[in-house]
Every structure is written in structure tokens, then in C-alpha cells.
Amino acid sequence: MAKRKKKPELKVVFDTNAIYSGTASYLINIELTDLIKDNLTHHDLDISWHLPDTVIKEREFQMIKKGTEFLQPIGKLETLLGHNLNITEEIIQDRVKSNILKQIEENHLSKIILDTESIEWNTLIKKALKRVPPFEDNKSEKGFRDCLILEAFDQLVQSSPKTASSCRIAFVCNDSVLMDAVKERTKERNNIRYISDLTGLKGLINILVSEIEEKLITEISSSATELFFEPDNPETIYYKEEIRKALKEKFNTELYKLPDSIATKVETGTWYISPVNFVKKEKQRIWWSSTVKVDLKAYKKEYNPSATRRLSDLNRPTATASLLGNLQGSTSAFLDAYQNLGRTSREVMSLPETVEYLEGSSKYEVIWSVTYTANKKFIKPVIEDIKFTGNEWGNE
């Protein structure tokens, strides 16, 4: 009986920024959870998912920090109820750690344990002092954590097969300094793929599990990117199909959704279009994915003590109308101002101002297809779908 050929493998390693979820509940974000579930088994490819121990510890710190932020409002609730809920920082730490272990198992993640004895510490110290990447010339200490991730990734690379036909290794990271350091360390290997986000990872997986050659997709993807979007080029798909208008009409609620109860409005900023990622191929028809990211800014109402006026200086109806106009969308601010209007003319009132307090982004995925002809031309482009992939808020 002929020996069964071993399936090629893809080892995927994540930096912290690629898995960040923004909550105290989840080790990895929902997008990655879904990606792993969708790719547990393939007929011709084995995929394994890896987190350096440093990444896990960094997420643990972030999750505990997020969890302890709830202690103050819990304290207020205890005072209101007259009952001790007995939730402490120690309990939060223990629960976060056990939750992480559970999610590692549920999501089929493998931990990369750094072999510290094999690290050339003298060389590392010299790099730190000279600010050689991933160390940076700034006040942040983040460079040391990135260095540990780099060393862990390199150790995985050294213990893995060298040929792309048997093993590919993908490093998913959107930190340019760390990514450049990883590229420099592994430049002699031709089976490493450097990917900036999960959309790019999906594209790589789609290539590897399809019959189309990775080399061909690499050659034509830049042309596909230009076909979809070029700034101020009305002949590109983005402008011809009025993608911006279609996205706003389909996802107006998601685009302007308030991030929390404090926000009173959301405004959009710059729109970014990513390079294309391969989705699938059927005969001569190729499906692509283009990510659209929209910058968001959230605003709230805030009293400015320096902008106060005496009620006696204002005509009462005018003052009331002014307050109503300034307080639109903020119930608590309206009640406060209403009480102000009932006070004596000697007192002052403060009109609320609209101030920016939170930045974020809204992401969408445009799925489109095009026929690739025998003479290497793209014809008959079609928009297949536009999907909302989520809003992210905060600076982490």
C-alpha cells in the first residue's frame, strides 16, 4: 500500500494587535474566532494557530485592566443596594486567567513557550541600547515585549520545515517596526508570509485551499487593486458602482451607531480602501475582497465653566430655546439645564458644548468578482456583496 502523502501545513502566529478584542471577556476578537471555526478542517491543508506566551500575557494584562475598571461602579451599586457583592481585584484576576485557558482550548490555539536559555542576551541588550528594531527610539518600553515575540516567532521558524511545499508560516501583525524586525530575522526563508490583518490572512488561506496558484494571485492582485480603486479615477469600480453611497445606504445605522450612553453623535472622517485579497476562483471568474475602513469620531455634551452667563443677562424665552438647541440628544444635560432655568437671576448657568472624546473606525468588506481572460485581462466586474464587519473604538 502506498504511503499516504502528508498534507502541507500552515502555521499562523499572531501579534497582540491582530487579536485584540477591546473587552475583558474575550482573549481574541470575534473575527478571528469565526475565522478559526471556518477553517478547522481542509482536505489538502492543515492549519495551526499560535500565540506567543508574551502575547497571551499582554492580553491578560489588558483584560484585567479592563475588568478592574468596573470595580468603582460596582462599589456605587453596593452602596445603593446596601449589600456587599464581594467582587475584588483578586477575583477578577483569577477569573480572567481561567477564562483565557478555557478560550485557548476552545479556539484550538497553541502557546509558543519562549526558550529563554537559547536567547543571546548580550546581543539583545546591545540592540536595546542602540534602539535596533523592534526597539524604538521613544519613551515606550514596548520594544522589549516585541523582542520577546520576535524571539518566540524565530524559534518556531527554526523548528519548522523550510520548504513552502510542506510548511508555510504566517506572521499576522500591523506593527510596522516589529514586522520589519521579523522580516530581517527571517529573510533567508522563502516560506514565511508577512500579513498585516485578518483580511489578508483569509486571502492567503483561500489561495492555499483552492486550485489556483499562489504565484498567479500574487502577480495579478496589484492589477485587481487598481481596478477596484485608484484615488480620483472615475473608471475604477469604487467610483463606477458608487460604493460609498451604497455602503451608507445599506449600513447607515451601523456607520453612525453611538459607542456608548455618553456619546450624543458620531461623525465620519477619512475613508481608506485596502489592497484586494483573494476569495475564490471558479473557472475564469475570480472573487476578491476589498476592505473599506472609515474613521469615526464620537462627541459628547460637556459643560464649560468658562462659558457661563447670568440669567438676568438673557431673555428667558431666548435662553430656553438656546438650551434646547444645545441639549439635543442628552437627557441628563437637559434636566440639569432645566433646573438652572428655575433658579434666581443672580445665579449663572452653563451652556453645554459639543466636544470630541473618542476616536474609532468602522470596517466593511466589499466582495466583488471579475473574469480573468486568457490574454490576462480583467472584464465584467460585478459587486457581489457588501458586509459590515464591525466598529472599533478607543486608542488601544
PDB file of N, CA, C and O in Angstrom, residues 309-312 343-349:
ATOM      1  N   ARG A 309     -23.193  82.520  31.775  1.00  0.00           N
ATOM      2  CA  ARG A 309     -23.847  83.822  31.655  1.00  0.00           C
ATOM      3  C   ARG A 309     -24.923  83.915  32.728  1.00  0.00           C
ATOM      4  O   ARG A 309     -25.565  82.924  33.083  1.00  0.00           O
ATOM      5  N   ARG A 310     -25.132  85.142  33.225  1.00  0.00           N
ATOM      6  CA  ARG A 310     -26.184  85.344  34.207  1.00  0.00           C
ATOM      7  C   ARG A 310     -27.547  85.283  33.516  1.00  0.00           C
ATOM      8  O   ARG A 310     -27.714  85.774  32.406  1.00  0.00           O
ATOM      9  N   LEU A 311     -28.492  84.656  34.198  1.00  0.00           N
ATOM     10  CA  LEU A 311     -29.833  84.552  33.637  1.00  0.00           C
ATOM     11  C   LEU A 311     -30.453  85.930  33.402  1.00  0.00           C
ATOM     12  O   LEU A 311     -31.253  86.118  32.491  1.00  0.00           O
ATOM     13  N   SER A 312     -30.078  86.896  34.237  1.00  0.00           N
ATOM     14  CA  SER A 312     -30.638  88.238  34.083  1.00  0.00           C
ATOM     15  C   SER A 312     -30.164  88.904  32.805  1.00  0.00           C
ATOM     16  O   SER A 312     -30.773  89.847  32.325  1.00  0.00           O
ATOM     17  N   ARG A 343     -33.787  78.828  38.596  1.00  0.00           N
ATOM     18  CA  ARG A 343     -33.084  79.486  39.682  1.00  0.00           C
ATOM     19  C   ARG A 343     -33.185  81.006  39.548  1.00  0.00           C
ATOM     20  O   ARG A 343     -33.661  81.551  38.557  1.00  0.00           O
ATOM     21  N   THR A 344     -32.676  81.706  40.559  1.00  0.00           N
ATOM     22  CA  THR A 344     -32.762  83.167  40.577  1.00  0.00           C
ATOM     23  C   THR A 344     -31.845  83.772  39.545  1.00  0.00           C
ATOM     24  O   THR A 344     -30.892  83.154  39.083  1.00  0.00           O
ATOM     25  N   SER A 345     -32.136  85.005  39.196  1.00  0.00           N
ATOM     26  CA  SER A 345     -31.362  85.672  38.156  1.00  0.00           C
ATOM     27  C   SER A 345     -29.946  85.981  38.592  1.00  0.00           C
ATOM     28  O   SER A 345     -29.124  86.353  37.771  1.00  0.00           O
ATOM     29  N   ARG A 346     -29.656  85.861  39.875  1.00  0.00           N
ATOM     30  CA  ARG A 346     -28.293  86.123  40.333  1.00  0.00           C
ATOM     31  C   ARG A 346     -27.360  84.947  40.041  1.00  0.00           C
ATOM     32  O   ARG A 346     -26.150  85.092  40.050  1.00  0.00           O
ATOM     33  N   GLU A 347     -27.955  83.783  39.862  1.00  0.00           N
ATOM     34  CA  GLU A 347     -27.127  82.611  39.603  1.00  0.00           C
ATOM     35  C   GLU A 347     -26.755  82.566  38.127  1.00  0.00           C
ATOM     36  O   GLU A 347     -27.351  83.246  37.289  1.00  0.00           O
ATOM     37  N   VAL A 348     -25.785  81.762  37.843  1.00  0.00           N
ATOM     38  CA  VAL A 348     -25.325  81.633  36.463  1.00  0.00           C
ATOM     39  C   VAL A 348     -25.684  80.269  35.926  1.00  0.00           C
ATOM     40  O   VAL A 348     -25.873  79.324  36.677  1.00  0.00           O
ATOM     41  N   MET A 349     -25.779  80.199  34.630  1.00  0.00           N
ATOM     42  CA  MET A 349     -25.989  78.899  34.004  1.00  0.00           C
ATOM     43  C   MET A 349     -24.861  78.635  33.025  1.00  0.00           C
ATOM     44  O   MET A 349     -24.261  79.554  32.468  1.00  0.00           O
TER      45      MET A 349
END
